Amino acid sequence: MKFTANITVMPLKELLDPQGKAVTESLHKLGLSHLENVRVGKHITLQVTAATEAEAKTKTEEACKKLLVNAVMESFEYTLTEN
Amino acid sequence: MKFTANITVMPLKELLDPQGKAVTESLHKLGLSHLENVRVGKHITLQVTAATEAEAKTKTEEACKKLLVNAVMESFEYTLTEN
């Protein structure tokens, strides 16, 4: 079975997000007030080949923990859809 | 009214994604085979203050088109939820 994983990686809420702060200020300079609290993270999609959905979940989480996510600074969530 | 916008910005499907390709190779080197076609984009959250949901949509799209998204290389989608 083939699955598509949609993974969202965001900076932890407790931490400052300097990139998001810079984007907020840029939006204000462009006249887009009323936009606040910008936070910038990553969105990753990938294809997983696995026998079951449970196995696909395990593989996706392993990829996040080993490479895609820095758990000290980031949290992640994901969805799996069968192709 | 206050809304939270969740914006996903991804490289266009027609384009190569060198960062995604590098991540795919790194995953394979870590023993995570069966993971393919990694594509890496951005996930942005922000707070919108607007009188109506329609106005919040307009502001979010304006932010994407003016600053957050490079339409030559990227596509975006978003959801709005009232706080």
XYZ file of N, CA, C and O in Angstrom, chain A residues 6-11 17 19-20 23-24 27 32 34-45 77, chain B residues 3-11 40-48 55-71 74-81:
276
model
N 1.495 14.011 5.097
C 1.560 15.474 5.146
C 2.016 15.869 6.540
O 1.259 15.712 7.508
N 3.240 16.378 6.626
C 3.848 16.649 7.928
C 4.007 18.156 8.113
O 4.520 18.838 7.216
N 3.558 18.661 9.251
C 3.745 20.076 9.569
C 4.681 20.185 10.761
O 4.437 19.562 11.793
N 5.746 20.944 10.596
C 6.744 21.139 11.660
C 6.743 22.616 12.038
O 6.964 23.473 11.185
N 6.449 22.902 13.318
C 6.382 24.306 13.744
C 7.306 24.552 14.931
O 7.540 23.646 15.739
N 7.810 25.782 15.049
C 8.583 26.108 16.257
C 7.685 25.995 17.488
O 6.509 26.343 17.428
N 10.059 33.170 17.675
C 10.248 32.773 16.285
C 10.725 34.008 15.511
O 9.911 34.793 15.032
N 12.040 34.509 12.649
C 11.608 34.617 11.251
C 10.157 35.103 11.176
O 9.824 35.986 10.375
N 9.313 34.553 12.044
C 7.924 34.987 12.074
C 7.797 36.452 12.457
O 6.974 37.176 11.897
N 8.638 38.553 9.488
C 7.550 38.543 8.509
C 6.409 39.443 8.976
O 5.845 40.207 8.181
N 6.085 39.391 10.281
C 5.025 40.263 10.819
C 5.348 41.729 10.525
O 4.505 42.486 10.031
N 4.965 42.577 6.832
C 3.549 42.706 6.443
C 3.013 44.073 6.849
O 2.304 44.729 6.078
N -0.268 45.875 5.488
C -1.167 44.809 5.945
C -1.168 44.761 7.462
O -0.591 43.859 8.071
N -3.408 44.477 10.997
C -4.410 43.473 11.390
C -3.936 42.048 11.140
O -4.723 41.119 11.206
N -2.662 41.885 10.794
C -2.092 40.537 10.743
C -1.018 40.479 11.820
O -0.139 41.337 11.877
N -1.111 39.486 12.693
C -0.212 39.422 13.843
C 0.269 37.998 14.076
O -0.284 37.056 13.517
N 1.255 37.900 14.965
C 1.702 36.587 15.464
C 2.026 35.591 14.367
O 1.589 34.435 14.409
N 2.774 36.044 13.375
C 3.168 35.121 12.313
C 4.184 34.127 12.870
O 5.109 34.511 13.590
N 3.980 32.864 12.572
C 4.967 31.832 12.915
C 5.242 31.018 11.654
O 4.325 30.670 10.918
N 6.526 30.753 11.431
C 6.923 30.097 10.193
C 7.546 28.743 10.505
O 8.485 28.648 11.296
N 7.004 27.708 9.907
C 7.549 26.361 10.053
C 7.717 25.708 8.701
O 7.767 26.386 7.679
N 7.776 24.395 8.712
C 7.986 23.641 7.472
C 6.780 22.762 7.190
O 6.114 22.297 8.108
N 6.534 22.560 5.912
C 5.539 21.570 5.515
C 6.234 20.572 4.597
O 6.880 20.972 3.625
N 6.124 19.294 4.934
C 6.832 18.262 4.185
C 5.814 17.223 3.717
O 4.987 16.762 4.503
N 5.873 16.878 2.436
C 5.059 15.758 1.961
C 5.996 14.658 1.503
O 7.096 14.925 1.000
N 3.112 17.520 13.557
C 1.923 16.690 13.443
C 1.830 16.250 11.990
O 2.450 16.874 11.108
N -9.338 35.570 13.507
C -9.206 34.288 12.827
C -7.747 33.826 12.876
O -6.834 34.648 12.955
N -7.569 32.520 12.810
C -6.237 31.959 12.624
C -6.151 31.429 11.203
O -7.002 30.638 10.783
N -5.136 31.891 10.471
C -4.914 31.382 9.116
C -3.793 30.357 9.157
O -2.741 30.592 9.763
N -4.030 29.206 8.557
C -3.016 28.167 8.398
C -2.679 28.073 6.913
O -3.509 27.623 6.123
N -1.483 28.502 6.571
C -1.101 28.611 5.156
C -0.010 27.593 4.848
O 0.980 27.491 5.571
N -0.200 26.840 3.776
C 0.818 25.895 3.325
C 1.341 26.358 1.974
O 0.565 26.587 1.054
N 2.651 26.519 1.880
C 3.296 26.966 0.647
C 4.210 25.849 0.168
O 5.115 25.429 0.892
N 3.966 25.344 -1.048
C 4.777 24.231 -1.552
C 5.388 24.582 -2.911
O 4.799 25.342 -3.676
N 6.552 23.992 -3.207
C 7.105 24.183 -4.550
C 6.151 23.583 -5.583
O 5.539 22.539 -5.322
N 9.616 19.717 0.212
C 9.690 20.563 1.404
C 9.178 21.956 1.076
O 9.651 22.596 0.133
N 8.207 22.397 1.841
C 7.677 23.750 1.683
C 7.597 24.438 3.029
O 8.285 24.046 3.975
N 6.768 25.457 3.108
C 6.646 26.233 4.343
C 5.240 26.102 4.905
O 4.277 25.943 4.159
N 5.157 26.183 6.215
C 3.850 26.277 6.855
C 3.854 27.541 7.702
O 4.752 27.750 8.505
N 2.858 28.390 7.480
C 2.821 29.685 8.161
C 1.479 29.813 8.879
O 0.429 29.544 8.293
N 1.520 30.196 10.147
C 0.277 30.513 10.846
C 0.304 31.987 11.209
O 1.369 32.560 11.473
N -0.850 32.619 11.163
C -0.932 34.018 11.595
C -2.347 34.327 12.067
O -3.294 33.615 11.738
N -2.452 35.389 12.852
C -3.737 35.844 13.388
C -4.235 37.003 12.539
O -3.487 37.941 12.266
N -5.494 36.924 12.123
C -6.096 37.977 11.302
C -7.242 38.607 12.085
O -8.101 37.889 12.602
N -13.506 39.230 4.613
C -12.416 40.213 4.725
C -11.132 39.527 5.186
O -10.036 39.844 4.699
N -11.255 38.587 6.098
C -10.075 37.847 6.575
C -9.437 37.071 5.417
O -8.209 37.012 5.289
N -10.272 36.484 4.554
C -9.758 35.764 3.389
C -8.979 36.695 2.462
O -7.890 36.370 2.005
N -9.582 37.869 2.205
C -8.923 38.838 1.327
C -7.557 39.223 1.873
O -6.561 39.260 1.144
N -7.503 39.486 3.187
C -6.231 39.890 3.799
C -5.194 38.768 3.744
O -4.012 39.005 3.503
N -5.645 37.559 4.002
C -4.712 36.428 3.984
C -4.146 36.240 2.580
O -2.934 36.066 2.402
N -5.019 36.309 1.578
C -4.546 36.119 0.202
C -3.610 37.244 -0.227
O -2.631 37.016 -0.940
N -3.923 38.463 0.232
C -3.045 39.594 -0.085
C -1.650 39.371 0.517
O -0.631 39.609 -0.137
N -1.606 38.903 1.766
C -0.314 38.628 2.418
C 0.464 37.573 1.636
O 1.674 37.701 1.429
N -0.249 36.536 1.187
C 0.420 35.469 0.429
C 0.994 36.027 -0.855
O 2.153 35.778 -1.198
N 0.174 36.790 -1.587
C 0.602 37.247 -2.913
C 1.680 38.317 -2.837
O 2.566 38.379 -3.689
N 1.616 39.164 -1.789
C 2.577 40.269 -1.711
C 3.902 39.860 -1.077
O 4.928 40.470 -1.331
N 3.872 38.862 -0.181
C 5.098 38.589 0.570
C 5.428 37.113 0.742
O 6.574 36.702 0.546
N 4.430 36.313 1.097
C 4.750 34.975 1.597
C 5.037 33.956 0.502
O 5.764 32.994 0.720
N 4.451 34.182 -0.684
C 4.530 33.169 -1.734
C 5.180 33.759 -2.985
O 4.844 34.866 -3.397
N 6.106 33.009 -3.560
C 6.672 33.359 -4.859
C 5.916 32.561 -5.912
O 6.170 31.371 -6.114
N 4.972 33.230 -6.596
C 4.043 32.511 -7.477
C 4.744 31.850 -8.665
O 4.188 30.941 -9.280
N 6.069 28.661 -6.459
C 5.334 28.045 -5.353
C 3.817 28.193 -5.526
O 3.348 29.145 -6.154
N 3.090 27.261 -4.954
C 1.638 27.396 -4.850
C 1.276 27.428 -3.366
O 2.063 27.002 -2.528
N 0.084 27.936 -3.060
C -0.307 27.951 -1.649
C -1.763 27.558 -1.489
O -2.571 27.659 -2.414
N -2.087 27.076 -0.296
C -3.472 26.894 0.099
C -3.560 27.260 1.569
O -2.547 27.276 2.269
N -4.787 27.576 2.012
C -4.907 27.993 3.406
C -6.287 27.646 3.944
O -7.237 27.423 3.187
N -6.362 27.585 5.264
C -7.659 27.466 5.927
C -7.745 28.574 6.965
O -6.729 29.029 7.497
N -8.964 29.029 7.209
C -9.217 30.052 8.230
C -10.122 29.448 9.290
O -11.121 28.814 8.955
N -9.776 29.618 10.556
C -10.682 29.198 11.625
C -10.877 30.364 12.575
O -9.922 31.078 12.896
